[in-house]
mmCIF file of C-alpha atoms in Angstrom:
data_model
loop_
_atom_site.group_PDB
_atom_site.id
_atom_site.type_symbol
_atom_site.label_atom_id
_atom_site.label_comp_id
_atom_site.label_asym_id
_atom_site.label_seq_id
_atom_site.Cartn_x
_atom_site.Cartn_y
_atom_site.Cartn_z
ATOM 1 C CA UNK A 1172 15.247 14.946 -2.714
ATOM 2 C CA UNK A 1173 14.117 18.299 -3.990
ATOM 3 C CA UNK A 1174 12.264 21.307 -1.141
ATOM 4 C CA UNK A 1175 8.911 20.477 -2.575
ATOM 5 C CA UNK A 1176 9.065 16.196 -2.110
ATOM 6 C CA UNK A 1177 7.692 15.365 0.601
ATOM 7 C CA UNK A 1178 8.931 12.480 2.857
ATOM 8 C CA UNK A 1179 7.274 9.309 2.264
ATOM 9 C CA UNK A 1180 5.698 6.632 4.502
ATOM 10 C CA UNK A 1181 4.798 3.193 3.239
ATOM 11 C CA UNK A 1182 3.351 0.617 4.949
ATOM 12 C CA UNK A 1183 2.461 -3.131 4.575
ATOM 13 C CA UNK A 1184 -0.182 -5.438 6.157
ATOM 14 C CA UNK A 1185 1.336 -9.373 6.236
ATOM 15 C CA UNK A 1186 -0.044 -12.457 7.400
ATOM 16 C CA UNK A 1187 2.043 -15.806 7.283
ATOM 17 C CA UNK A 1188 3.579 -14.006 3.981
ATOM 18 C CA UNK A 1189 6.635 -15.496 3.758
ATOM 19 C CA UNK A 1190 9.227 -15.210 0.610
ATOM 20 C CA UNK A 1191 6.778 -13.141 -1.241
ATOM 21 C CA UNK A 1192 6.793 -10.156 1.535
ATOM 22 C CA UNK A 1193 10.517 -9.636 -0.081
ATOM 23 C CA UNK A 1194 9.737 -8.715 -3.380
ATOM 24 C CA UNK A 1195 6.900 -6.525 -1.762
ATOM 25 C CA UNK A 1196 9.375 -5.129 0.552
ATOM 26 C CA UNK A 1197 12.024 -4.622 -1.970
ATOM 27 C CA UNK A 1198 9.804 -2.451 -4.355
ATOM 28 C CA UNK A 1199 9.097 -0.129 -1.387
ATOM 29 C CA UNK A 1200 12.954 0.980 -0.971
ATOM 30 C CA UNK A 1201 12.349 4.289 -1.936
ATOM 31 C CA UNK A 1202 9.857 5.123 0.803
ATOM 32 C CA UNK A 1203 11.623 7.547 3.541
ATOM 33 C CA UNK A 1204 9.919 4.954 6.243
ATOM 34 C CA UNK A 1205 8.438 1.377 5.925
ATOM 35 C CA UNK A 1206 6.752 -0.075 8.202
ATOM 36 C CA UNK A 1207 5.333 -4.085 8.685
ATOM 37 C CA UNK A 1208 2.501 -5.018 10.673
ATOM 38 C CA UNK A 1209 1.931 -8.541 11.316
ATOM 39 C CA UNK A 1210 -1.328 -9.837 12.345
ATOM 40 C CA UNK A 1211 0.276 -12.178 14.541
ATOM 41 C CA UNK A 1212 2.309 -14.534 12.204
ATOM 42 C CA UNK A 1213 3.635 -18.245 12.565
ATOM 43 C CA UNK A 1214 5.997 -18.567 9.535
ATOM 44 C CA UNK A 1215 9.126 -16.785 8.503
ATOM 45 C CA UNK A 1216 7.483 -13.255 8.140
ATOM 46 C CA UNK A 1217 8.630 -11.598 11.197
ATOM 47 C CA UNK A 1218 12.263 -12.163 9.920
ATOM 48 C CA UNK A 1219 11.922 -11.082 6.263
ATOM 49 C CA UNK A 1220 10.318 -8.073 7.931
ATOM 50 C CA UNK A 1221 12.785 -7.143 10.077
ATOM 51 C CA UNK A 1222 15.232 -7.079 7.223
ATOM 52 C CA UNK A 1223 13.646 -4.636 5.444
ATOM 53 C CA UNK A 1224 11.457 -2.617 7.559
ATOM 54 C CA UNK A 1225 12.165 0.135 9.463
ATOM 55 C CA UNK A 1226 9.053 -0.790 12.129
ATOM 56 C CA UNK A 1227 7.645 -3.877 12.877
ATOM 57 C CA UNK A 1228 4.214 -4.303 14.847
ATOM 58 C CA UNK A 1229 2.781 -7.188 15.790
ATOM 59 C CA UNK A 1230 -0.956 -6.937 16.141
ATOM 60 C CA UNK A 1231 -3.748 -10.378 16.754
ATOM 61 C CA UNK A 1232 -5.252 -11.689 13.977
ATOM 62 C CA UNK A 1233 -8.753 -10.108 13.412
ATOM 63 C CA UNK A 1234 -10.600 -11.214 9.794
ATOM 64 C CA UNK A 1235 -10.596 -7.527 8.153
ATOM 65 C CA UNK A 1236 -7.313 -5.479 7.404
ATOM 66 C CA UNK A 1237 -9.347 -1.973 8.549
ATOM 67 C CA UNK A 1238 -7.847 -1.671 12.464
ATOM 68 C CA UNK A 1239 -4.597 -3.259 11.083
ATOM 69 C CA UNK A 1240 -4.262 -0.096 8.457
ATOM 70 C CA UNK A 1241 -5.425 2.323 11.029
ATOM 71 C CA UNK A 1242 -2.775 1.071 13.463
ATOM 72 C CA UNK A 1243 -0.045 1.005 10.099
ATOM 73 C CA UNK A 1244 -0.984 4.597 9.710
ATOM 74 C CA UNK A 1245 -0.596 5.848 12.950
ATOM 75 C CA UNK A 1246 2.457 4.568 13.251
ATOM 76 C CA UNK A 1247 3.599 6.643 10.266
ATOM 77 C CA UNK A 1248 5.745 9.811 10.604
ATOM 78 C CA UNK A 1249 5.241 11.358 6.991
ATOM 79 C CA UNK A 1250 2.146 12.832 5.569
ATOM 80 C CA UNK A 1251 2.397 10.825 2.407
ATOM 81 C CA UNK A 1252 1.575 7.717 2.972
ATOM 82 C CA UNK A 1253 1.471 4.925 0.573
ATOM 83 C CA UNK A 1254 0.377 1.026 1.822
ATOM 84 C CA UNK A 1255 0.341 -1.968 -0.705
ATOM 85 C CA UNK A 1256 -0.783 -5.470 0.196
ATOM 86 C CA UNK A 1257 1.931 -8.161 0.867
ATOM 87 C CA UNK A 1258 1.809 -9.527 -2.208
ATOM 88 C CA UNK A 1259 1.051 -5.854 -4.430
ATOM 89 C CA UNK A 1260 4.001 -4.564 -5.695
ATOM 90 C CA UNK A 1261 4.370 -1.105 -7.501
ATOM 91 C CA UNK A 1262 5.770 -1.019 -10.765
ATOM 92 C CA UNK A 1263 9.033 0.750 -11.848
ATOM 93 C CA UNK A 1264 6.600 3.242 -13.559
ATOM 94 C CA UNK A 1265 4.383 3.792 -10.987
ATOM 95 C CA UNK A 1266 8.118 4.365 -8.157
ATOM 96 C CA UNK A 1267 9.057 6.989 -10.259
ATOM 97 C CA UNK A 1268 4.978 8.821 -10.756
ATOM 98 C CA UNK A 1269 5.235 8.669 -6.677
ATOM 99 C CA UNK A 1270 8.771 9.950 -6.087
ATOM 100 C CA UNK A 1271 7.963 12.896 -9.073
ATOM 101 C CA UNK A 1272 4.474 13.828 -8.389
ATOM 102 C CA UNK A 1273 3.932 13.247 -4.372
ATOM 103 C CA UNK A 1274 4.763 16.458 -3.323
ATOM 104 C CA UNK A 1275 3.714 18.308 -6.693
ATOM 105 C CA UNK A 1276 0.688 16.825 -7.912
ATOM 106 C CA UNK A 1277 -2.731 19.056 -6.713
ATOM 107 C CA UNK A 1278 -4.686 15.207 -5.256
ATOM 108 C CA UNK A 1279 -4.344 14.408 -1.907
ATOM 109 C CA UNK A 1280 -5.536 10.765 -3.111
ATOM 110 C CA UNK A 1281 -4.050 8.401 -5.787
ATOM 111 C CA UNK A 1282 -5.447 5.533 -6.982
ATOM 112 C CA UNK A 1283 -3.452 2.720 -8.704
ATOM 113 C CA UNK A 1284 -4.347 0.546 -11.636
ATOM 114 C CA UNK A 1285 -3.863 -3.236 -10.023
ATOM 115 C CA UNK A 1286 -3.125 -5.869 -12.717
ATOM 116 C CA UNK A 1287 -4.720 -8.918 -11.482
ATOM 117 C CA UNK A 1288 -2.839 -12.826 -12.112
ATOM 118 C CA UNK A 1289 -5.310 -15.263 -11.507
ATOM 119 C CA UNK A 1290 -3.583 -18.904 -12.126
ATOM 120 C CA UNK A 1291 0.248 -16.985 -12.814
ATOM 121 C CA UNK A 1292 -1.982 -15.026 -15.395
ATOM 122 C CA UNK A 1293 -3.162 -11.412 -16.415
ATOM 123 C CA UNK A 1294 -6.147 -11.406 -18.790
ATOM 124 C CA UNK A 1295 -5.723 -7.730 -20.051
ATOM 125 C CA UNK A 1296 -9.578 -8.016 -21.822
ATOM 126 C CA UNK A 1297 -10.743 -9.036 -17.951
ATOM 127 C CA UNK A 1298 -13.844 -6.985 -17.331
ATOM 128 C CA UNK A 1299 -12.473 -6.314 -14.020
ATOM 129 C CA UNK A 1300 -8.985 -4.575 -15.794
ATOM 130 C CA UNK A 1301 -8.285 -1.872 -15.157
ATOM 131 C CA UNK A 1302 -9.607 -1.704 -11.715
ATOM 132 C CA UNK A 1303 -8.011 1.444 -9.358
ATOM 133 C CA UNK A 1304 -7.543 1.266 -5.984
ATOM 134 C CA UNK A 1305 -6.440 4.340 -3.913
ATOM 135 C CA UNK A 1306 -3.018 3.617 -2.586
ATOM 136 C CA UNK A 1307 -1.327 6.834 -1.738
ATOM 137 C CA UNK A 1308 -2.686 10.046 0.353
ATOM 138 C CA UNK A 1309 -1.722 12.685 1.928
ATOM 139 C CA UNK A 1310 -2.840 12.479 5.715
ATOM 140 C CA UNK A 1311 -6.078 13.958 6.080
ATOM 141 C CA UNK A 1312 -7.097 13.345 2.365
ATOM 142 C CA UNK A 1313 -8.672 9.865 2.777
ATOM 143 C CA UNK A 1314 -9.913 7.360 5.703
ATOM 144 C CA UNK A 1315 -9.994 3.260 6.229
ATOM 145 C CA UNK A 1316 -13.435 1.884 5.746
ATOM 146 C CA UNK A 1317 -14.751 -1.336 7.181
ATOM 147 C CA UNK A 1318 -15.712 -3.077 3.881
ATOM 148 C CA UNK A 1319 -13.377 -5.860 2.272
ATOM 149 C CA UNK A 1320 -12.732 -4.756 -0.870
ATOM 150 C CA UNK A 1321 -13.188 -0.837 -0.910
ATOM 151 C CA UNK A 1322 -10.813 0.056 1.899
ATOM 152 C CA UNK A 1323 -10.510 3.241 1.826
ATOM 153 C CA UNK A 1324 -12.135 6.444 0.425
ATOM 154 C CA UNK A 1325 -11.238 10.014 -0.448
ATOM 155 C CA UNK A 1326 -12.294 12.652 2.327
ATOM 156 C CA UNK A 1327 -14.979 14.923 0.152
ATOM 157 C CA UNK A 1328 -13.616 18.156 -0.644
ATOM 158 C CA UNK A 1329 -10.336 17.351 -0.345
ATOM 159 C CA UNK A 1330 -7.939 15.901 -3.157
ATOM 160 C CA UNK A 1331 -9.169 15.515 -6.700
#
C-alpha cells in the first residue's frame, strides 16, 4: 500500500443471508477491515460471517437498514468506508477503481453503477440501468438517511 492509500473499512448489513453472504464477503478481501452486522439472524449467517469478518455485531431486527448502517459505521476504524448489501458484490473493475483512486481521487463520495438481475437476468436497455448508488465515502463526506431506497446522501460542500 502506497503513503497516499488510505486504509479501508467495509462493511455489510445481513439478514438470514446465508451462502450468498460468501461471495459478498469474498469480494470485500481487499478492505483493511470488514465488518458484519446481523440484524439478529436464525440461519447459518453468523458462521459464514465469522469466517470472513473481522467484526461481527449482532443488532434486533428493525424494518429499515438506516440504525443498522449507522451502528456498521461506527464501528469502523478507517475513514474510507465502503458498505455493499449482502447480496451486492463489487466487480473486479470497480476493486481495483477503489484500491487506486480512494486515497487520490478529489470526492469524498462515490457512487456505483448497480447492475440489477431480476429472474437470474440483467436487461442492459432497463430504464432503471444504469442506476448509481453512493457506496464509498470518506467519513464526514456523506450521512445515512431514513428512506428505503436512497440511503445515503453526500454532505453539501463536501466531495464532488
Amino acid at each position: 500500500m502506497g503513503a497516499n492509500t488510505p486504509r479501508i473499512a467495509g462493511f455489510a448489513i445481513t439478514y438470514n443471508s446465508g451462502e450468498i453472504l460468501k461471495t459478498c464477503l469474498r469480494s470485500r478481501r481487499f478492505v483493511d477491515e470488514l465488518i458484519v452486522v446481523d440484524k439478529s439472524l436464525t440461519d447459518s449467517t453468523p458462521s459464514v460471517a465469522e469466517a470472513y469478518a473481522d467484526k461481527v455485531i449482532s443488532v434486533p431486527w428493525s424494518p429499515l437498514p438506516t440504525e443498522t448502517r449507522l451502528t456498521a459505521d461506527e464501528a469502523c476504524s478507517h475513514d474510507f468506508i465502503l458498505y455493499l448489501d449482502h447480496d451486492e458484490c463489487l466487480s473486479v473493475e470497480g476493486i481495483h477503481w477503489v484500491r487506486e483512486n480512494a486515497g487520490s481521487h478529489p470526492a469524498g463520495v462515490f457512487r456505483f453503477p448497480k447492475r440489477e438481475y431480476i429472474l437470474g437476468r440483467h436487461d442492459q436497455d432497463a430504464y432503471y440501468w444504469p442506476s448509481y448508488n453512493i457506496r464509498a465515502f470518506r467519513r464526514g463526506s456523506a450521512e445515512f438517511v431514513s428512506t428505503l431506497h436512497e440511503e445515503s446522501r453526500r454532505h453539501r460542500g463536501r466531495g464532488l
